[in-house]
Amino acid sequence: MNLLIKSGMTFPFLFKKQSTDTIAVDTNNEPFRENDGSLHFRPGGHGALLENMNDLTGDILFVKNIDNVVPDPNKATRSCIKKPWQG
């Protein structure tokens, strides 16, 4: 999925690939299994995004995820920091 901005630049939205999922474990550090006995997988951590980033072409990469979304009162400061890089 891409979002097209007025400047004509395209910004892709990336989602972690299922191939980077990791086996979930229970409180005894044993693999967690579904009712049918199959292993349960969870999405990988932030490092799983590295595979997605390798698929991109470009000179600059800005990463936004739920952990680093800027609160509204701080957006002006963050924008000033990023604008020189964005051109």
PDB file of N, CA, C and O in Angstrom, residues 12-67:
ATOM      1  N   PRO A  12       5.777   4.319   0.814  1.00  0.00           N
ATOM      2  CA  PRO A  12       5.199   2.989   1.029  1.00  0.00           C
ATOM      3  C   PRO A  12       4.913   2.726   2.508  1.00  0.00           C
ATOM      4  O   PRO A  12       5.610   3.225   3.386  1.00  0.00           O
ATOM      5  N   PHE A  13       3.874   1.965   2.758  1.00  0.00           N
ATOM      6  CA  PHE A  13       3.592   1.460   4.092  1.00  0.00           C
ATOM      7  C   PHE A  13       4.055   0.018   4.109  1.00  0.00           C
ATOM      8  O   PHE A  13       3.693  -0.767   3.231  1.00  0.00           O
ATOM      9  N   LEU A  14       4.894  -0.323   5.051  1.00  0.00           N
ATOM     10  CA  LEU A  14       5.433  -1.670   5.128  1.00  0.00           C
ATOM     11  C   LEU A  14       4.840  -2.412   6.318  1.00  0.00           C
ATOM     12  O   LEU A  14       4.614  -1.829   7.372  1.00  0.00           O
ATOM     13  N   PHE A  15       4.635  -3.679   6.130  1.00  0.00           N
ATOM     14  CA  PHE A  15       4.148  -4.528   7.206  1.00  0.00           C
ATOM     15  C   PHE A  15       5.110  -5.691   7.336  1.00  0.00           C
ATOM     16  O   PHE A  15       5.670  -6.167   6.342  1.00  0.00           O
ATOM     17  N   LYS A  16       5.320  -6.127   8.540  1.00  0.00           N
ATOM     18  CA  LYS A  16       6.243  -7.241   8.767  1.00  0.00           C
ATOM     19  C   LYS A  16       5.800  -8.460   7.968  1.00  0.00           C
ATOM     20  O   LYS A  16       4.618  -8.768   7.886  1.00  0.00           O
ATOM     21  N   LYS A  17       6.762  -9.135   7.409  1.00  0.00           N
ATOM     22  CA  LYS A  17       6.475 -10.328   6.618  1.00  0.00           C
ATOM     23  C   LYS A  17       6.221 -11.514   7.544  1.00  0.00           C
ATOM     24  O   LYS A  17       6.882 -11.677   8.567  1.00  0.00           O
ATOM     25  N   GLN A  18       5.262 -12.333   7.157  1.00  0.00           N
ATOM     26  CA  GLN A  18       4.927 -13.500   7.959  1.00  0.00           C
ATOM     27  C   GLN A  18       6.122 -14.431   8.115  1.00  0.00           C
ATOM     28  O   GLN A  18       6.265 -15.110   9.131  1.00  0.00           O
ATOM     29  N   SER A  19       7.032 -14.404   7.163  1.00  0.00           N
ATOM     30  CA  SER A  19       8.221 -15.271   7.232  1.00  0.00           C
ATOM     31  C   SER A  19       9.148 -14.904   8.376  1.00  0.00           C
ATOM     32  O   SER A  19      10.028 -15.678   8.742  1.00  0.00           O
ATOM     33  N   THR A  20       8.961 -13.707   8.967  1.00  0.00           N
ATOM     34  CA  THR A  20       9.807 -13.294  10.086  1.00  0.00           C
ATOM     35  C   THR A  20       9.143 -13.552  11.447  1.00  0.00           C
ATOM     36  O   THR A  20       9.686 -13.178  12.476  1.00  0.00           O
ATOM     37  N   ASP A  21       7.969 -14.183  11.440  1.00  0.00           N
ATOM     38  CA  ASP A  21       7.287 -14.501  12.701  1.00  0.00           C
ATOM     39  C   ASP A  21       8.140 -15.459  13.533  1.00  0.00           C
ATOM     40  O   ASP A  21       8.949 -16.219  12.994  1.00  0.00           O
ATOM     41  N   THR A  22       7.945 -15.407  14.835  1.00  0.00           N
ATOM     42  CA  THR A  22       8.706 -16.263  15.753  1.00  0.00           C
ATOM     43  C   THR A  22       7.755 -17.149  16.546  1.00  0.00           C
ATOM     44  O   THR A  22       6.581 -16.826  16.736  1.00  0.00           O
ATOM     45  N   ILE A  23       8.270 -18.270  17.010  1.00  0.00           N
ATOM     46  CA  ILE A  23       7.458 -19.205  17.775  1.00  0.00           C
ATOM     47  C   ILE A  23       7.143 -18.598  19.135  1.00  0.00           C
ATOM     48  O   ILE A  23       8.024 -18.104  19.832  1.00  0.00           O
ATOM     49  N   ALA A  24       5.868 -18.629  19.508  1.00  0.00           N
ATOM     50  CA  ALA A  24       5.454 -18.151  20.827  1.00  0.00           C
ATOM     51  C   ALA A  24       5.761 -19.239  21.853  1.00  0.00           C
ATOM     52  O   ALA A  24       5.730 -20.439  21.542  1.00  0.00           O
ATOM     53  N   VAL A  25       6.082 -18.819  23.070  1.00  0.00           N
ATOM     54  CA  VAL A  25       6.347 -19.778  24.149  1.00  0.00           C
ATOM     55  C   VAL A  25       5.424 -19.483  25.328  1.00  0.00           C
ATOM     56  O   VAL A  25       4.920 -18.373  25.489  1.00  0.00           O
ATOM     57  N   ASP A  26       5.237 -20.509  26.163  1.00  0.00           N
ATOM     58  CA  ASP A  26       4.403 -20.338  27.350  1.00  0.00           C
ATOM     59  C   ASP A  26       5.259 -19.877  28.530  1.00  0.00           C
ATOM     60  O   ASP A  26       6.443 -19.579  28.372  1.00  0.00           O
ATOM     61  N   THR A  27       4.678 -19.840  29.716  1.00  0.00           N
ATOM     62  CA  THR A  27       5.401 -19.339  30.891  1.00  0.00           C
ATOM     63  C   THR A  27       6.549 -20.258  31.304  1.00  0.00           C
ATOM     64  O   THR A  27       7.412 -19.851  32.078  1.00  0.00           O
ATOM     65  N   ASN A  28       6.585 -21.483  30.773  1.00  0.00           N
ATOM     66  CA  ASN A  28       7.688 -22.408  31.052  1.00  0.00           C
ATOM     67  C   ASN A  28       8.716 -22.407  29.932  1.00  0.00           C
ATOM     68  O   ASN A  28       9.575 -23.291  29.862  1.00  0.00           O
ATOM     69  N   ASN A  29       8.594 -21.432  29.029  1.00  0.00           N
ATOM     70  CA  ASN A  29       9.493 -21.314  27.883  1.00  0.00           C
ATOM     71  C   ASN A  29       9.402 -22.519  26.938  1.00  0.00           C
ATOM     72  O   ASN A  29      10.357 -22.848  26.246  1.00  0.00           O
ATOM     73  N   GLU A  30       8.232 -23.143  26.915  1.00  0.00           N
ATOM     74  CA  GLU A  30       7.965 -24.246  25.989  1.00  0.00           C
ATOM     75  C   GLU A  30       7.146 -23.692  24.824  1.00  0.00           C
ATOM     76  O   GLU A  30       6.353 -22.757  24.991  1.00  0.00           O
ATOM     77  N   PRO A  31       7.331 -24.258  23.626  1.00  0.00           N
ATOM     78  CA  PRO A  31       6.544 -23.774  22.485  1.00  0.00           C
ATOM     79  C   PRO A  31       5.044 -23.832  22.785  1.00  0.00           C
ATOM     80  O   PRO A  31       4.549 -24.828  23.302  1.00  0.00           O
ATOM     81  N   PHE A  32       4.363 -22.732  22.491  1.00  0.00           N
ATOM     82  CA  PHE A  32       2.913 -22.672  22.690  1.00  0.00           C
ATOM     83  C   PHE A  32       2.244 -23.327  21.499  1.00  0.00           C
ATOM     84  O   PHE A  32       2.603 -23.074  20.361  1.00  0.00           O
ATOM     85  N   ARG A  33       1.277 -24.182  21.773  1.00  0.00           N
ATOM     86  CA  ARG A  33       0.575 -24.891  20.698  1.00  0.00           C
ATOM     87  C   ARG A  33      -0.905 -24.536  20.686  1.00  0.00           C
ATOM     88  O   ARG A  33      -1.507 -24.296  21.718  1.00  0.00           O
ATOM     89  N   GLU A  34      -1.443 -24.496  19.499  1.00  0.00           N
ATOM     90  CA  GLU A  34      -2.881 -24.275  19.314  1.00  0.00           C
ATOM     91  C   GLU A  34      -3.621 -25.538  19.748  1.00  0.00           C
ATOM     92  O   GLU A  34      -3.005 -26.579  20.000  1.00  0.00           O
ATOM     93  N   ASN A  35      -4.962 -25.454  19.813  1.00  0.00           N
ATOM     94  CA  ASN A  35      -5.766 -26.613  20.211  1.00  0.00           C
ATOM     95  C   ASN A  35      -5.550 -27.817  19.295  1.00  0.00           C
ATOM     96  O   ASN A  35      -5.656 -28.962  19.737  1.00  0.00           O
ATOM     97  N   ASP A  36      -5.231 -27.562  18.037  1.00  0.00           N
ATOM     98  CA  ASP A  36      -5.005 -28.669  17.099  1.00  0.00           C
ATOM     99  C   ASP A  36      -3.573 -29.203  17.147  1.00  0.00           C
ATOM    100  O   ASP A  36      -3.201 -30.074  16.373  1.00  0.00           O
ATOM    101  N   GLY A  37      -2.743 -28.657  18.049  1.00  0.00           N
ATOM    102  CA  GLY A  37      -1.368 -29.123  18.201  1.00  0.00           C
ATOM    103  C   GLY A  37      -0.347 -28.360  17.382  1.00  0.00           C
ATOM    104  O   GLY A  37       0.862 -28.537  17.557  1.00  0.00           O
ATOM    105  N   SER A  38      -0.797 -27.491  16.482  1.00  0.00           N
ATOM    106  CA  SER A  38       0.143 -26.731  15.656  1.00  0.00           C
ATOM    107  C   SER A  38       0.805 -25.639  16.500  1.00  0.00           C
ATOM    108  O   SER A  38       0.256 -25.173  17.496  1.00  0.00           O
ATOM    109  N   LEU A  39       2.006 -25.264  16.087  1.00  0.00           N
ATOM    110  CA  LEU A  39       2.735 -24.207  16.792  1.00  0.00           C
ATOM    111  C   LEU A  39       2.054 -22.861  16.575  1.00  0.00           C
ATOM    112  O   LEU A  39       1.498 -22.595  15.512  1.00  0.00           O
ATOM    113  N   HIS A  40       2.126 -22.022  17.594  1.00  0.00           N
ATOM    114  CA  HIS A  40       1.579 -20.667  17.496  1.00  0.00           C
ATOM    115  C   HIS A  40       2.736 -19.705  17.231  1.00  0.00           C
ATOM    116  O   HIS A  40       3.754 -19.757  17.911  1.00  0.00           O
ATOM    117  N   PHE A  41       2.576 -18.854  16.235  1.00  0.00           N
ATOM    118  CA  PHE A  41       3.603 -17.876  15.876  1.00  0.00           C
ATOM    119  C   PHE A  41       3.119 -16.470  16.181  1.00  0.00           C
ATOM    120  O   PHE A  41       1.936 -16.176  16.096  1.00  0.00           O
ATOM    121  N   ARG A  42       4.068 -15.602  16.531  1.00  0.00           N
ATOM    122  CA  ARG A  42       3.787 -14.186  16.776  1.00  0.00           C
ATOM    123  C   ARG A  42       4.653 -13.363  15.822  1.00  0.00           C
ATOM    124  O   ARG A  42       5.717 -13.805  15.416  1.00  0.00           O
ATOM    125  N   PRO A  43       4.185 -12.148  15.502  1.00  0.00           N
ATOM    126  CA  PRO A  43       5.015 -11.290  14.651  1.00  0.00           C
ATOM    127  C   PRO A  43       6.375 -11.051  15.297  1.00  0.00           C
ATOM    128  O   PRO A  43       6.475 -10.927  16.523  1.00  0.00           O
ATOM    129  N   GLY A  44       7.417 -11.025  14.485  1.00  0.00           N
ATOM    130  CA  GLY A  44       8.764 -10.764  14.983  1.00  0.00           C
ATOM    131  C   GLY A  44       8.879  -9.351  15.524  1.00  0.00           C
ATOM    132  O   GLY A  44       7.993  -8.514  15.329  1.00  0.00           O
ATOM    133  N   GLY A  45       9.975  -9.065  16.193  1.00  0.00           N
ATOM    134  CA  GLY A  45      10.214  -7.740  16.767  1.00  0.00           C
ATOM    135  C   GLY A  45      10.593  -6.723  15.707  1.00  0.00           C
ATOM    136  O   GLY A  45      10.485  -6.967  14.507  1.00  0.00           O
ATOM    137  N   HIS A  46      11.085  -5.574  16.159  1.00  0.00           N
ATOM    138  CA  HIS A  46      11.442  -4.496  15.239  1.00  0.00           C
ATOM    139  C   HIS A  46      12.508  -4.927  14.236  1.00  0.00           C
ATOM    140  O   HIS A  46      12.555  -4.434  13.121  1.00  0.00           O
ATOM    141  N   GLY A  47      13.373  -5.832  14.635  1.00  0.00           N
ATOM    142  CA  GLY A  47      14.402  -6.315  13.719  1.00  0.00           C
ATOM    143  C   GLY A  47      13.828  -6.976  12.485  1.00  0.00           C
ATOM    144  O   GLY A  47      14.485  -7.041  11.438  1.00  0.00           O
ATOM    145  N   ALA A  48      12.589  -7.458  12.581  1.00  0.00           N
ATOM    146  CA  ALA A  48      11.945  -8.093  11.433  1.00  0.00           C
ATOM    147  C   ALA A  48      11.721  -7.100  10.293  1.00  0.00           C
ATOM    148  O   ALA A  48      11.578  -7.500   9.144  1.00  0.00           O
ATOM    149  N   LEU A  49      11.714  -5.828  10.602  1.00  0.00           N
ATOM    150  CA  LEU A  49      11.528  -4.824   9.553  1.00  0.00           C
ATOM    151  C   LEU A  49      12.753  -4.685   8.659  1.00  0.00           C
ATOM    152  O   LEU A  49      12.664  -4.143   7.563  1.00  0.00           O
ATOM    153  N   LEU A  50      13.899  -5.179   9.119  1.00  0.00           N
ATOM    154  CA  LEU A  50      15.113  -5.063   8.306  1.00  0.00           C
ATOM    155  C   LEU A  50      14.944  -5.736   6.951  1.00  0.00           C
ATOM    156  O   LEU A  50      15.425  -5.237   5.934  1.00  0.00           O
ATOM    157  N   GLU A  51      14.249  -6.860   6.920  1.00  0.00           N
ATOM    158  CA  GLU A  51      14.017  -7.544   5.639  1.00  0.00           C
ATOM    159  C   GLU A  51      13.193  -6.657   4.715  1.00  0.00           C
ATOM    160  O   GLU A  51      13.476  -6.558   3.524  1.00  0.00           O
ATOM    161  N   ASN A  52      12.186  -5.979   5.248  1.00  0.00           N
ATOM    162  CA  ASN A  52      11.388  -5.060   4.442  1.00  0.00           C
ATOM    163  C   ASN A  52      12.251  -3.919   3.918  1.00  0.00           C
ATOM    164  O   ASN A  52      12.136  -3.513   2.763  1.00  0.00           O
ATOM    165  N   MET A  53      13.106  -3.377   4.783  1.00  0.00           N
ATOM    166  CA  MET A  53      13.941  -2.248   4.386  1.00  0.00           C
ATOM    167  C   MET A  53      14.916  -2.636   3.284  1.00  0.00           C
ATOM    168  O   MET A  53      15.226  -1.826   2.411  1.00  0.00           O
ATOM    169  N   ASN A  54      15.364  -3.866   3.300  1.00  0.00           N
ATOM    170  CA  ASN A  54      16.265  -4.331   2.245  1.00  0.00           C
ATOM    171  C   ASN A  54      15.583  -4.349   0.885  1.00  0.00           C
ATOM    172  O   ASN A  54      16.247  -4.298  -0.147  1.00  0.00           O
ATOM    173  N   ASP A  55      14.267  -4.433   0.873  1.00  0.00           N
ATOM    174  CA  ASP A  55      13.518  -4.457  -0.385  1.00  0.00           C
ATOM    175  C   ASP A  55      13.306  -3.068  -0.974  1.00  0.00           C
ATOM    176  O   ASP A  55      12.867  -2.935  -2.101  1.00  0.00           O
ATOM    177  N   LEU A  56      13.612  -2.026  -0.213  1.00  0.00           N
ATOM    178  CA  LEU A  56      13.373  -0.655  -0.670  1.00  0.00           C
ATOM    179  C   LEU A  56      14.558  -0.116  -1.461  1.00  0.00           C
ATOM    180  O   LEU A  56      15.690  -0.536  -1.275  1.00  0.00           O
ATOM    181  N   THR A  57      14.253   0.826  -2.323  1.00  0.00           N
ATOM    182  CA  THR A  57      15.312   1.564  -3.005  1.00  0.00           C
ATOM    183  C   THR A  57      15.121   3.026  -2.632  1.00  0.00           C
ATOM    184  O   THR A  57      14.014   3.512  -2.508  1.00  0.00           O
ATOM    185  N   GLY A  58      16.188   3.716  -2.426  1.00  0.00           N
ATOM    186  CA  GLY A  58      16.111   5.119  -2.048  1.00  0.00           C
ATOM    187  C   GLY A  58      17.312   5.500  -1.218  1.00  0.00           C
ATOM    188  O   GLY A  58      18.094   4.643  -0.796  1.00  0.00           O
ATOM    189  N   ASP A  59      17.470   6.770  -1.006  1.00  0.00           N
ATOM    190  CA  ASP A  59      18.618   7.275  -0.274  1.00  0.00           C
ATOM    191  C   ASP A  59      18.343   7.494   1.203  1.00  0.00           C
ATOM    192  O   ASP A  59      19.248   7.442   2.017  1.00  0.00           O
ATOM    193  N   ILE A  60      17.091   7.778   1.542  1.00  0.00           N
ATOM    194  CA  ILE A  60      16.743   8.098   2.923  1.00  0.00           C
ATOM    195  C   ILE A  60      15.524   7.278   3.324  1.00  0.00           C
ATOM    196  O   ILE A  60      14.597   7.100   2.537  1.00  0.00           O
ATOM    197  N   LEU A  61      15.540   6.823   4.543  1.00  0.00           N
ATOM    198  CA  LEU A  61      14.424   6.035   5.062  1.00  0.00           C
ATOM    199  C   LEU A  61      13.995   6.616   6.404  1.00  0.00           C
ATOM    200  O   LEU A  61      14.812   6.778   7.310  1.00  0.00           O
ATOM    201  N   PHE A  62      12.728   6.978   6.515  1.00  0.00           N
ATOM    202  CA  PHE A  62      12.155   7.426   7.779  1.00  0.00           C
ATOM    203  C   PHE A  62      11.272   6.295   8.288  1.00  0.00           C
ATOM    204  O   PHE A  62      10.424   5.791   7.557  1.00  0.00           O
ATOM    205  N   VAL A  63      11.471   5.904   9.524  1.00  0.00           N
ATOM    206  CA  VAL A  63      10.690   4.818  10.108  1.00  0.00           C
ATOM    207  C   VAL A  63       9.747   5.391  11.151  1.00  0.00           C
ATOM    208  O   VAL A  63      10.157   6.123  12.043  1.00  0.00           O
ATOM    209  N   LYS A  64       8.487   5.053  11.019  1.00  0.00           N
ATOM    210  CA  LYS A  64       7.471   5.432  12.005  1.00  0.00           C
ATOM    211  C   LYS A  64       6.751   4.158  12.398  1.00  0.00           C
ATOM    212  O   LYS A  64       6.311   3.396  11.548  1.00  0.00           O
ATOM    213  N   ASN A  65       6.653   3.930  13.662  1.00  0.00           N
ATOM    214  CA  ASN A  65       5.822   2.835  14.140  1.00  0.00           C
ATOM    215  C   ASN A  65       5.143   3.295  15.422  1.00  0.00           C
ATOM    216  O   ASN A  65       5.368   4.405  15.886  1.00  0.00           O
ATOM    217  N   ILE A  66       4.346   2.470  15.979  1.00  0.00           N
ATOM    218  CA  ILE A  66       3.562   2.856  17.153  1.00  0.00           C
ATOM    219  C   ILE A  66       4.454   3.293  18.318  1.00  0.00           C
ATOM    220  O   ILE A  66       4.029   4.069  19.170  1.00  0.00           O
ATOM    221  N   ASP A  67       5.697   2.847  18.341  1.00  0.00           N
ATOM    222  CA  ASP A  67       6.600   3.197  19.441  1.00  0.00           C
ATOM    223  C   ASP A  67       7.224   4.577  19.311  1.00  0.00           C
ATOM    224  O   ASP A  67       7.747   5.104  20.277  1.00  0.00           O
TER     225      ASP A  67
END
